[in-house]
XYZ file of C-alpha atoms in Angstrom:
221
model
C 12.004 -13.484 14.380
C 8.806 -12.566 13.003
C 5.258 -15.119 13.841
C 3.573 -15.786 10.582
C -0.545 -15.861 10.111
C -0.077 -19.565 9.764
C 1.859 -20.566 12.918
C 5.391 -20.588 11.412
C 7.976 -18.028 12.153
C 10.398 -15.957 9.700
C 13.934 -16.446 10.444
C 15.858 -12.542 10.669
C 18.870 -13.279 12.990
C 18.494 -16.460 14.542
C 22.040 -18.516 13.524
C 21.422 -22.513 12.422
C 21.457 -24.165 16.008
C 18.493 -21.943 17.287
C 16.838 -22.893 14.279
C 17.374 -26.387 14.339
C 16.124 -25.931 18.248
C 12.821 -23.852 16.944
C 12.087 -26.917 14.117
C 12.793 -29.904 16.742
C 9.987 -28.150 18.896
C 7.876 -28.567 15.617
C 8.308 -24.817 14.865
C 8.384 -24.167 10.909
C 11.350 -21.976 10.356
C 11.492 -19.758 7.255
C 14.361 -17.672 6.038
C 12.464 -14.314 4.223
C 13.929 -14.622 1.007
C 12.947 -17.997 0.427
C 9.292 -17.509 1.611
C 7.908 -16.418 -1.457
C 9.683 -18.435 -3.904
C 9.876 -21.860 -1.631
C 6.108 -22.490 -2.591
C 6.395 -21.269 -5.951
C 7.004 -24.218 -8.170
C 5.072 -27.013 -6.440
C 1.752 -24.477 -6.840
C 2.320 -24.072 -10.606
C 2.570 -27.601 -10.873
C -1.091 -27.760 -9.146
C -2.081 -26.404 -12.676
C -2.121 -29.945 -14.220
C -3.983 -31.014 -11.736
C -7.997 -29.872 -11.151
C -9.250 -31.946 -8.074
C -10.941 -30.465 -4.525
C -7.567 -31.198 -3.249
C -5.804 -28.567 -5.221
C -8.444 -26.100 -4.992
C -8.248 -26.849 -1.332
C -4.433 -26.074 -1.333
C -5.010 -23.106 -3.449
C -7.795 -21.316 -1.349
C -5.179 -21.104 1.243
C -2.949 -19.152 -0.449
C -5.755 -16.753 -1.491
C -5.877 -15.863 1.743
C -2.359 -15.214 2.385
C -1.352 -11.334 2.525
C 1.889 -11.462 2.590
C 3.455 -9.761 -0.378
C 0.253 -8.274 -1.893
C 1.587 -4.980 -0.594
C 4.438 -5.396 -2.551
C 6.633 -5.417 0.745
C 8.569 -8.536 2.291
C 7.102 -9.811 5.773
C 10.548 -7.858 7.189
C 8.390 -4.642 5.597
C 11.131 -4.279 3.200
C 10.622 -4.217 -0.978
C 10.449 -7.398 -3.130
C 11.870 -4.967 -5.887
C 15.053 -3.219 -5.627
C 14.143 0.674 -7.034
C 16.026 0.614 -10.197
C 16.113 -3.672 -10.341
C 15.876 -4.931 -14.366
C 13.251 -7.467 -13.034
C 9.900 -7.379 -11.615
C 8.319 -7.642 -8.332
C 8.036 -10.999 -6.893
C 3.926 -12.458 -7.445
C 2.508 -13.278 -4.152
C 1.291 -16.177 -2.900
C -2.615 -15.418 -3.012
C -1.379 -13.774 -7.483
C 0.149 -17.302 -7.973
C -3.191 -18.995 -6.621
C -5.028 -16.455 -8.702
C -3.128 -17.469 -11.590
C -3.583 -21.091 -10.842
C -7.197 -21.559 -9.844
C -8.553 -19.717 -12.927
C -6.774 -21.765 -15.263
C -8.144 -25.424 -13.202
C -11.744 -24.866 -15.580
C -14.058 -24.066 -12.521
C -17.657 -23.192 -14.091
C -19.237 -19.748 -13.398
C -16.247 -18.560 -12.119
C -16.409 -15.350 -9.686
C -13.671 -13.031 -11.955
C -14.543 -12.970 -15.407
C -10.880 -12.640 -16.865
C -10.931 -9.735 -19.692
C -7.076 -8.472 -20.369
C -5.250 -11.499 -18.713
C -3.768 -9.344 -15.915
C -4.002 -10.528 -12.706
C -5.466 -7.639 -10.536
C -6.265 -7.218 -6.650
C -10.093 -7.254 -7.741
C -9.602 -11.020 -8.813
C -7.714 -11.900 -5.878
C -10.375 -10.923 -3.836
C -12.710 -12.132 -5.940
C -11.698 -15.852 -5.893
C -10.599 -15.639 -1.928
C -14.394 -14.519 -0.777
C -15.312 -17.367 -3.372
C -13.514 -20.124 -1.593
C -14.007 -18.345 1.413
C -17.768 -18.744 0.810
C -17.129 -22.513 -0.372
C -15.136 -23.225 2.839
C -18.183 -22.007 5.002
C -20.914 -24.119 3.019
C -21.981 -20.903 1.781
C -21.342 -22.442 -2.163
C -20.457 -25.267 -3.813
C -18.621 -25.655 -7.329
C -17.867 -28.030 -10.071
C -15.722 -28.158 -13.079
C -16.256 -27.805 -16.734
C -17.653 -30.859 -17.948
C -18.796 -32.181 -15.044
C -21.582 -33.040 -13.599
C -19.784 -33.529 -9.136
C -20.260 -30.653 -7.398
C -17.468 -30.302 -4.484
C -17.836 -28.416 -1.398
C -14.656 -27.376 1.040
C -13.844 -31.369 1.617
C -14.211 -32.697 -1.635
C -17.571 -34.496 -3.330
C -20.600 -32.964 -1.522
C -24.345 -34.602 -1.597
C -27.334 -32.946 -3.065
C -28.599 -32.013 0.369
C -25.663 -29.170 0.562
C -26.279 -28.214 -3.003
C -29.527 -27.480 -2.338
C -29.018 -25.495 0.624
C -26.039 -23.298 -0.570
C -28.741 -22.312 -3.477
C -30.757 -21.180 -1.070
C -28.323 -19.798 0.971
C -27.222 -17.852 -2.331
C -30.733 -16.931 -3.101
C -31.407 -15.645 -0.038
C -28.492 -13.375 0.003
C -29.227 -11.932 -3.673
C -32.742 -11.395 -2.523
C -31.501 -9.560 0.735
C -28.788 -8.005 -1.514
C -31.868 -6.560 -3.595
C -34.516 -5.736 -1.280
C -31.748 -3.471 0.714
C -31.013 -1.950 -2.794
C -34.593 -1.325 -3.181
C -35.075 0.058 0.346
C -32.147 2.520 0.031
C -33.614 3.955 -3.637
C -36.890 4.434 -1.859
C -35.045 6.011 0.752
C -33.629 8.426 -1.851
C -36.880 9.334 -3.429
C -38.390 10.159 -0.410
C -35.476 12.011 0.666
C -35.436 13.837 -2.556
C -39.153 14.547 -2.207
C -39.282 15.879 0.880
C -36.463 18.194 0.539
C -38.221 19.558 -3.425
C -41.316 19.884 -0.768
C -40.298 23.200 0.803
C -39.431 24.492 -2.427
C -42.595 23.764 -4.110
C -44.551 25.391 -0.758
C -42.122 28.448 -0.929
C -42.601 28.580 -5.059
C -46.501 28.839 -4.619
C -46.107 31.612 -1.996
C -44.490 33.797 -4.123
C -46.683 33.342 -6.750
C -49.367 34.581 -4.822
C -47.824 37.509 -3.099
C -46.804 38.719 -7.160
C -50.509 37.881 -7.720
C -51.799 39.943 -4.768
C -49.113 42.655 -5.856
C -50.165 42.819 -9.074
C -53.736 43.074 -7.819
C -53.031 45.942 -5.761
C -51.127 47.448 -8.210
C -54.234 47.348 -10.844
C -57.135 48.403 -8.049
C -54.379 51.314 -6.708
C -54.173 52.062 -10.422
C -58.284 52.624 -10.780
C -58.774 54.739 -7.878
C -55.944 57.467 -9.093
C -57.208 57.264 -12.659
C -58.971 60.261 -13.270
Protein backbone atom coordinates (compact mmCIF):
# COMPACT_ATOMS: atom_id res chain seq x y z
CA UNK A 1 0.00 0.00 0.00
CA UNK A 2 1.38 3.06 -1.29
CA UNK A 3 0.62 6.88 0.87
CA UNK A 4 -0.54 9.37 -1.64
CA UNK A 5 0.59 13.36 -1.61
CA UNK A 6 -2.93 13.98 -0.48
CA UNK A 7 -3.34 11.72 2.59
CA UNK A 8 -5.06 8.75 0.86
CA UNK A 9 -3.42 5.48 0.23
CA UNK A 10 -3.27 3.22 -3.09
CA UNK A 11 -4.62 -0.13 -2.58
CA UNK A 12 -1.76 -3.03 -4.15
CA UNK A 13 -2.59 -6.18 -2.06
CA UNK A 14 -4.71 -5.33 0.67
CA UNK A 15 -8.04 -7.88 0.21
CA UNK A 16 -11.72 -5.99 0.89
CA UNK A 17 -11.92 -6.39 4.81
CA UNK A 18 -8.54 -4.49 5.38
CA UNK A 19 -9.88 -2.01 3.21
CA UNK A 20 -13.10 -1.60 4.62
CA UNK A 21 -10.91 -1.43 8.12
CA UNK A 22 -8.45 1.41 6.43
CA UNK A 23 -11.88 3.55 5.18
CA UNK A 24 -13.81 3.09 8.70
CA UNK A 25 -10.58 4.77 10.24
CA UNK A 26 -11.40 7.60 7.65
CA UNK A 27 -8.52 6.37 5.41
CA UNK A 28 -9.37 7.01 1.54
CA UNK A 29 -8.63 3.78 -0.16
CA UNK A 30 -7.82 3.75 -3.89
CA UNK A 31 -7.38 0.79 -6.13
CA UNK A 32 -4.45 2.08 -8.94
CA UNK A 33 -6.33 1.51 -11.89
CA UNK A 34 -9.16 3.46 -10.96
CA UNK A 35 -7.10 6.49 -9.70
CA UNK A 36 -6.77 8.19 -12.78
CA UNK A 37 -9.98 7.61 -14.37
CA UNK A 38 -12.24 7.83 -10.94
CA UNK A 39 -11.88 11.75 -11.17
CA UNK A 40 -12.09 11.91 -14.75
CA UNK A 41 -15.65 12.62 -15.64
CA UNK A 42 -16.85 14.79 -12.73
CA UNK A 43 -13.66 17.32 -13.77
CA UNK A 44 -14.82 17.52 -17.42
CA UNK A 45 -18.09 18.29 -16.26
CA UNK A 46 -16.40 21.37 -14.25
CA UNK A 47 -16.12 22.74 -17.90
CA UNK A 48 -19.75 24.06 -17.87
CA UNK A 49 -19.20 25.53 -14.99
CA UNK A 50 -16.66 28.86 -14.50
CA UNK A 51 -16.97 29.89 -10.73
CA UNK A 52 -13.87 30.28 -7.93
CA UNK A 53 -15.19 27.03 -6.83
CA UNK A 54 -14.16 25.12 -9.86
CA UNK A 55 -11.04 26.89 -10.38
CA UNK A 56 -10.48 26.08 -6.77
CA UNK A 57 -11.07 22.29 -7.48
CA UNK A 58 -9.02 22.52 -10.54
CA UNK A 59 -5.79 24.19 -9.07
CA UNK A 60 -5.57 21.09 -7.07
CA UNK A 61 -5.19 18.87 -9.63
CA UNK A 62 -2.53 21.09 -11.25
CA UNK A 63 -0.57 20.24 -8.66
CA UNK A 64 -0.95 16.63 -8.71
CA UNK A 65 2.16 14.62 -10.25
CA UNK A 66 0.99 11.60 -10.48
CA UNK A 67 0.92 10.35 -14.03
CA UNK A 68 2.76 13.30 -15.67
CA UNK A 69 5.65 10.88 -15.96
CA UNK A 70 3.65 8.76 -17.87
CA UNK A 71 4.06 5.97 -15.09
CA UNK A 72 1.23 4.63 -12.63
CA UNK A 73 1.82 5.56 -8.80
CA UNK A 74 2.88 1.49 -8.66
CA UNK A 75 5.86 3.02 -11.18
CA UNK A 76 4.42 0.89 -13.79
CA UNK A 77 3.18 2.30 -17.56
CA UNK A 78 -0.30 3.79 -18.21
CA UNK A 79 0.38 2.43 -21.85
CA UNK A 80 0.95 -1.07 -22.65
CA UNK A 81 4.16 -0.94 -25.40
CA UNK A 82 2.37 -1.97 -28.45
CA UNK A 83 -1.46 -0.88 -26.86
CA UNK A 84 -3.89 0.58 -29.98
CA UNK A 85 -4.77 3.42 -27.47
CA UNK A 86 -3.08 6.21 -25.87
CA UNK A 87 -1.63 7.02 -22.62
CA UNK A 88 -3.97 7.86 -19.92
CA UNK A 89 -4.08 12.22 -19.41
CA UNK A 90 -3.17 13.03 -15.94
CA UNK A 91 -4.86 14.65 -13.50
CA UNK A 92 -2.94 18.14 -13.50
CA UNK A 93 -3.48 17.55 -18.36
CA UNK A 94 -7.25 17.17 -17.54
CA UNK A 95 -7.14 20.44 -15.28
CA UNK A 96 -5.04 21.96 -18.00
CA UNK A 97 -7.57 21.10 -20.41
CA UNK A 98 -10.33 22.32 -18.22
CA UNK A 99 -9.19 25.61 -16.75
CA UNK A 100 -8.21 27.08 -20.16
CA UNK A 101 -11.41 26.49 -21.64
CA UNK A 102 -13.43 28.28 -18.14
CA UNK A 103 -12.58 32.04 -20.16
CA UNK A 104 -10.04 33.31 -17.46
CA UNK A 105 -8.63 36.80 -18.86
CA UNK A 106 -4.84 37.21 -19.46
CA UNK A 107 -4.35 33.80 -19.09
CA UNK A 108 -0.63 32.56 -18.16
CA UNK A 109 -0.31 29.88 -21.44
CA UNK A 110 -1.18 31.46 -24.51
CA UNK A 111 -2.62 28.27 -26.35
CA UNK A 112 -1.05 28.19 -30.09
CA UNK A 113 -1.47 24.39 -31.62
CA UNK A 114 -4.14 23.11 -29.08
CA UNK A 115 -1.77 20.52 -27.56
CA UNK A 116 -1.60 20.33 -24.14
CA UNK A 117 2.18 20.44 -23.19
CA UNK A 118 4.18 20.20 -19.74
CA UNK A 119 5.04 24.05 -20.32
CA UNK A 120 1.20 24.83 -19.82
CA UNK A 121 0.83 22.63 -17.00
CA UNK A 122 3.29 24.40 -15.26
CA UNK A 123 2.27 27.39 -16.44
CA UNK A 124 -1.31 27.42 -15.00
CA UNK A 125 -0.10 25.44 -11.60
CA UNK A 126 2.55 28.44 -10.61
CA UNK A 127 -0.55 30.64 -11.72
CA UNK A 128 -2.93 29.28 -9.18
CA UNK A 129 -0.16 28.60 -7.11
CA UNK A 130 0.53 32.36 -7.11
CA UNK A 131 -3.39 33.03 -6.72
CA UNK A 132 -3.55 30.63 -3.73
CA UNK A 133 -0.71 32.67 -1.94
CA UNK A 134 -2.35 36.24 -2.60
CA UNK A 135 0.39 36.67 -4.91
CA UNK A 136 -2.56 37.37 -7.94
CA UNK A 137 -5.91 37.66 -8.39
CA UNK A 138 -8.09 36.83 -11.62
CA UNK A 139 -11.38 37.38 -13.23
CA UNK A 140 -13.26 36.08 -16.14
CA UNK A 141 -14.06 37.31 -19.55
CA UNK A 142 -16.70 39.71 -19.27
CA UNK A 143 -16.45 40.47 -15.98
CA UNK A 144 -15.77 42.99 -14.03
CA UNK A 145 -15.23 40.42 -9.96
CA UNK A 146 -11.94 39.71 -9.49
CA UNK A 147 -11.54 36.35 -7.28
CA UNK A 148 -8.69 35.49 -5.20
CA UNK A 149 -7.98 31.69 -3.73
CA UNK A 150 -11.54 31.86 -1.68
CA UNK A 151 -13.72 33.29 -4.06
CA UNK A 152 -14.77 37.30 -4.52
CA UNK A 153 -11.79 39.32 -3.18
CA UNK A 154 -12.01 43.28 -2.20
CA UNK A 155 -10.08 45.98 -3.89
CA UNK A 156 -7.63 46.14 -1.02
CA UNK A 157 -6.05 42.59 -2.30
CA UNK A 158 -6.26 43.72 -5.86
CA UNK A 159 -4.31 46.42 -5.21
CA UNK A 160 -1.70 44.74 -3.38
CA UNK A 161 -1.19 41.64 -5.66
CA UNK A 162 -0.45 44.56 -8.42
CA UNK A 163 2.06 45.61 -6.48
CA UNK A 164 3.18 42.50 -5.43
CA UNK A 165 3.36 41.70 -9.34
CA UNK A 166 5.06 44.92 -10.04
CA UNK A 167 7.48 44.52 -7.71
CA UNK A 168 8.52 41.17 -8.89
CA UNK A 169 8.73 42.31 -12.74
CA UNK A 170 10.77 45.20 -11.55
CA UNK A 171 13.11 42.81 -9.45
CA UNK A 172 12.78 40.36 -12.41
CA UNK A 173 14.34 43.34 -14.56
CA UNK A 174 16.76 45.08 -12.52
CA UNK A 175 18.52 41.43 -11.91
CA UNK A 176 18.37 41.13 -15.79
CA UNK A 177 19.97 44.41 -16.02
CA UNK A 178 22.58 43.69 -13.32
CA UNK A 179 23.65 40.37 -14.91
CA UNK A 180 24.11 42.19 -18.67
CA UNK A 181 26.24 44.73 -16.91
CA UNK A 182 27.93 41.99 -15.36
CA UNK A 183 28.66 40.61 -18.85
CA UNK A 184 29.98 43.77 -20.31
CA UNK A 185 32.26 44.29 -17.75
CA UNK A 186 33.29 40.82 -17.82
CA UNK A 187 33.75 41.03 -21.49
CA UNK A 188 35.73 44.24 -21.07
CA UNK A 189 38.02 43.32 -18.79
CA UNK A 190 38.99 40.13 -20.33
CA UNK A 191 39.37 42.31 -24.30
CA UNK A 192 41.62 44.53 -21.70
CA UNK A 193 44.74 42.34 -21.71
CA UNK A 194 44.45 41.91 -25.26
CA UNK A 195 44.27 45.45 -26.17
CA UNK A 196 47.52 46.10 -23.58
CA UNK A 197 49.33 43.05 -25.22
CA UNK A 198 48.15 44.39 -28.98
CA UNK A 199 49.83 47.88 -28.27
CA UNK A 200 53.05 46.18 -27.05
CA UNK A 201 53.68 44.56 -30.04
CA UNK A 202 53.09 47.33 -32.01
CA UNK A 203 55.74 49.09 -30.48
CA UNK A 204 58.39 46.47 -30.26
CA UNK A 205 57.69 46.11 -34.54
CA UNK A 206 57.99 49.93 -34.33
CA UNK A 207 61.26 49.93 -32.34
CA UNK A 208 62.36 46.93 -34.71
CA UNK A 209 61.72 48.60 -37.59
CA UNK A 210 63.57 51.60 -36.18
CA UNK A 211 66.57 49.71 -35.54
CA UNK A 212 66.40 48.08 -38.57
CA UNK A 213 66.42 51.61 -40.60
CA UNK A 214 69.29 53.42 -38.19
CA UNK A 215 71.39 49.76 -38.43
CA UNK A 216 70.67 50.21 -42.13
CA UNK A 217 72.41 53.99 -42.26
CA UNK A 218 75.44 53.24 -40.42
CA UNK A 219 76.46 50.13 -42.92
CA UNK A 220 75.45 52.18 -45.95
CA UNK A 221 78.45 53.17 -47.53
Amino acid sequence: MLSLWDGSVINSKKNPLEINKLRDEGIKVLDEPNYLSDAEVALRTLKFMPSAETVSVLGHFLNDPVGRDGKSLLGTLLKTPGADYGPRASHAELATEIIRALGIEHPPFRDIKGVITPEEIDAWKDWWNEVKAGKRTYRFIGSTVEYGPDGPTSMEVVQKAERDQKRDVEREAGHRKSLTNLEATSAAQTAKPFSIAGILVAGILAAAAIWYYVRGKRIAP
